[in-house]
JSON list of C-alpha atoms in Angstrom, two decimals:
[
{"chain": "A", "resi": 1, "resn": "LEU", "atom": "CA", "xyz": [0.00, 0.00, 0.00]},
{"chain": "A", "resi": 2, "resn": "GLY", "atom": "CA", "xyz": [2.89, 2.35, 0.58]},
{"chain": "A", "resi": 3, "resn": "LYS", "atom": "CA", "xyz": [6.40, 3.07, 1.74]},
{"chain": "A", "resi": 4, "resn": "ILE", "atom": "CA", "xyz": [7.29, 5.69, 4.36]},
{"chain": "A", "resi": 5, "resn": "PRO", "atom": "CA", "xyz": [10.83, 6.69, 5.36]},
{"chain": "A", "resi": 6, "resn": "THR", "atom": "CA", "xyz": [11.61, 7.64, 8.95]},
{"chain": "A", "resi": 7, "resn": "ALA", "atom": "CA", "xyz": [12.27, 11.31, 9.63]},
{"chain": "A", "resi": 8, "resn": "LYS", "atom": "CA", "xyz": [15.53, 10.58, 11.47]},
{"chain": "A", "resi": 9, "resn": "ALA", "atom": "CA", "xyz": [18.01, 7.78, 12.07]},
{"chain": "A", "resi": 10, "resn": "LEU", "atom": "CA", "xyz": [17.00, 5.35, 14.81]},
{"chain": "A", "resi": 11, "resn": "LEU", "atom": "CA", "xyz": [19.54, 4.61, 17.51]},
{"chain": "A", "resi": 12, "resn": "PRO", "atom": "CA", "xyz": [19.74, 1.19, 19.23]},
{"chain": "A", "resi": 13, "resn": "GLY", "atom": "CA", "xyz": [16.56, 0.65, 21.24]},
{"chain": "A", "resi": 14, "resn": "GLY", "atom": "CA", "xyz": [14.86, 3.55, 19.46]},
{"chain": "A", "resi": 15, "resn": "SER", "atom": "CA", "xyz": [11.51, 3.66, 17.73]},
{"chain": "A", "resi": 16, "resn": "THR", "atom": "CA", "xyz": [9.37, 6.04, 15.73]},
{"chain": "A", "resi": 17, "resn": "LYS", "atom": "CA", "xyz": [5.81, 6.37, 14.50]},
{"chain": "A", "resi": 18, "resn": "VAL", "atom": "CA", "xyz": [4.77, 6.91, 10.91]},
{"chain": "A", "resi": 19, "resn": "ASN", "atom": "CA", "xyz": [1.33, 7.34, 9.35]},
{"chain": "A", "resi": 20, "resn": "LEU", "atom": "CA", "xyz": [-0.02, 5.96, 6.11]},
{"chain": "A", "resi": 21, "resn": "VAL", "atom": "CA", "xyz": [-3.47, 7.15, 5.07]},
{"chain": "A", "resi": 22, "resn": "ILE", "atom": "CA", "xyz": [-5.45, 4.61, 3.06]},
{"chain": "A", "resi": 23, "resn": "PRO", "atom": "CA", "xyz": [-9.08, 4.50, 1.89]},
{"chain": "A", "resi": 24, "resn": "ALA", "atom": "CA", "xyz": [-11.51, 3.07, 4.43]},
{"chain": "A", "resi": 25, "resn": "PRO", "atom": "CA", "xyz": [-12.45, -0.52, 3.55]},
{"chain": "A", "resi": 26, "resn": "ALA", "atom": "CA", "xyz": [-16.11, -1.33, 2.91]},
{"chain": "A", "resi": 27, "resn": "ASP", "atom": "CA", "xyz": [-15.74, -4.67, 4.70]},
{"chain": "A", "resi": 28, "resn": "PRO", "atom": "CA", "xyz": [-13.51, -5.82, 7.60]},
{"chain": "A", "resi": 29, "resn": "THR", "atom": "CA", "xyz": [-9.97, -6.10, 6.24]},
{"chain": "A", "resi": 30, "resn": "ASP", "atom": "CA", "xyz": [-6.65, -7.46, 7.52]},
{"chain": "A", "resi": 31, "resn": "TYR", "atom": "CA", "xyz": [-3.52, -5.29, 7.29]},
{"chain": "A", "resi": 32, "resn": "TYR", "atom": "CA", "xyz": [0.09, -6.40, 7.65]},
{"chain": "A", "resi": 33, "resn": "VAL", "atom": "CA", "xyz": [3.09, -4.14, 8.26]},
{"chain": "A", "resi": 34, "resn": "GLU", "atom": "CA", "xyz": [6.72, -5.01, 7.55]},
{"chain": "A", "resi": 35, "resn": "VAL", "atom": "CA", "xyz": [9.70, -2.73, 8.11]},
{"chain": "A", "resi": 36, "resn": "ASP", "atom": "CA", "xyz": [13.27, -3.14, 6.88]},
{"chain": "A", "resi": 37, "resn": "LYS", "atom": "CA", "xyz": [12.04, -5.76, 4.45]},
{"chain": "A", "resi": 38, "resn": "ALA", "atom": "CA", "xyz": [14.57, -7.59, 2.29]},
{"chain": "A", "resi": 39, "resn": "SER", "atom": "CA", "xyz": [13.84, -10.21, -0.32]},
{"chain": "A", "resi": 40, "resn": "GLU", "atom": "CA", "xyz": [15.45, -12.92, 1.80]},
{"chain": "A", "resi": 41, "resn": "GLY", "atom": "CA", "xyz": [17.13, -13.23, 5.18]},
{"chain": "A", "resi": 42, "resn": "ASN", "atom": "CA", "xyz": [17.88, -10.10, 7.17]},
{"chain": "A", "resi": 43, "resn": "GLY", "atom": "CA", "xyz": [16.70, -6.64, 6.22]},
{"chain": "A", "resi": 44, "resn": "ASP", "atom": "CA", "xyz": [18.76, -3.95, 4.54]},
{"chain": "A", "resi": 45, "resn": "ILE", "atom": "CA", "xyz": [19.61, -2.25, 7.86]},
{"chain": "A", "resi": 46, "resn": "PRO", "atom": "CA", "xyz": [21.79, -4.29, 10.27]},
{"chain": "A", "resi": 47, "resn": "GLU", "atom": "CA", "xyz": [20.14, -4.60, 13.69]},
{"chain": "A", "resi": 48, "resn": "CYS", "atom": "CA", "xyz": [20.22, -6.73, 16.83]},
{"chain": "A", "resi": 49, "resn": "HIS", "atom": "CA", "xyz": [16.65, -8.05, 16.56]},
{"chain": "A", "resi": 50, "resn": "GLU", "atom": "CA", "xyz": [15.59, -8.85, 13.01]},
{"chain": "A", "resi": 51, "resn": "ASP", "atom": "CA", "xyz": [12.53, -10.73, 14.32]},
{"chain": "A", "resi": 52, "resn": "ASN", "atom": "CA", "xyz": [10.49, -7.70, 15.47]},
{"chain": "A", "resi": 53, "resn": "ASN", "atom": "CA", "xyz": [9.90, -5.97, 12.14]},
{"chain": "A", "resi": 54, "resn": "SER", "atom": "CA", "xyz": [6.30, -6.92, 11.44]},
{"chain": "A", "resi": 55, "resn": "SER", "atom": "CA", "xyz": [2.82, -6.59, 12.89]},
{"chain": "A", "resi": 56, "resn": "LYS", "atom": "CA", "xyz": [-0.78, -7.10, 11.81]},
{"chain": "A", "resi": 57, "resn": "VAL", "atom": "CA", "xyz": [-4.28, -5.83, 12.46]},
{"chain": "A", "resi": 58, "resn": "THR", "atom": "CA", "xyz": [-7.12, -8.21, 11.68]},
{"chain": "A", "resi": 59, "resn": "ALA", "atom": "CA", "xyz": [-10.69, -7.34, 10.73]},
{"chain": "A", "resi": 60, "resn": "ALA", "atom": "CA", "xyz": [-10.11, -3.57, 10.74]},
{"chain": "A", "resi": 61, "resn": "GLN", "atom": "CA", "xyz": [-13.17, -1.56, 9.81]},
{"chain": "A", "resi": 62, "resn": "CYS", "atom": "CA", "xyz": [-14.67, 1.89, 10.20]},
{"chain": "A", "resi": 63, "resn": "PRO", "atom": "CA", "xyz": [-17.80, 2.40, 12.30]},
{"chain": "A", "resi": 64, "resn": "GLN", "atom": "CA", "xyz": [-20.96, 2.77, 10.25]},
{"chain": "A", "resi": 65, "resn": "PRO", "atom": "CA", "xyz": [-22.77, 6.12, 10.61]},
{"chain": "A", "resi": 66, "resn": "GLY", "atom": "CA", "xyz": [-26.10, 6.18, 12.38]}
]
């Protein structure tokens, strides 16, 4: 759906928040997020914990008006 760079370099133990605006789904939808994604193995950025670079939200939906 998109690619967002961080605004600054992240130091060890650091984190940041980014926002990606997408159209609201008509039906409940699952979303998956991956950061520092490489085609195979470790990501492009060397880091201590390569296993914490993904997350998901299941059945996301917007409340219906009324």
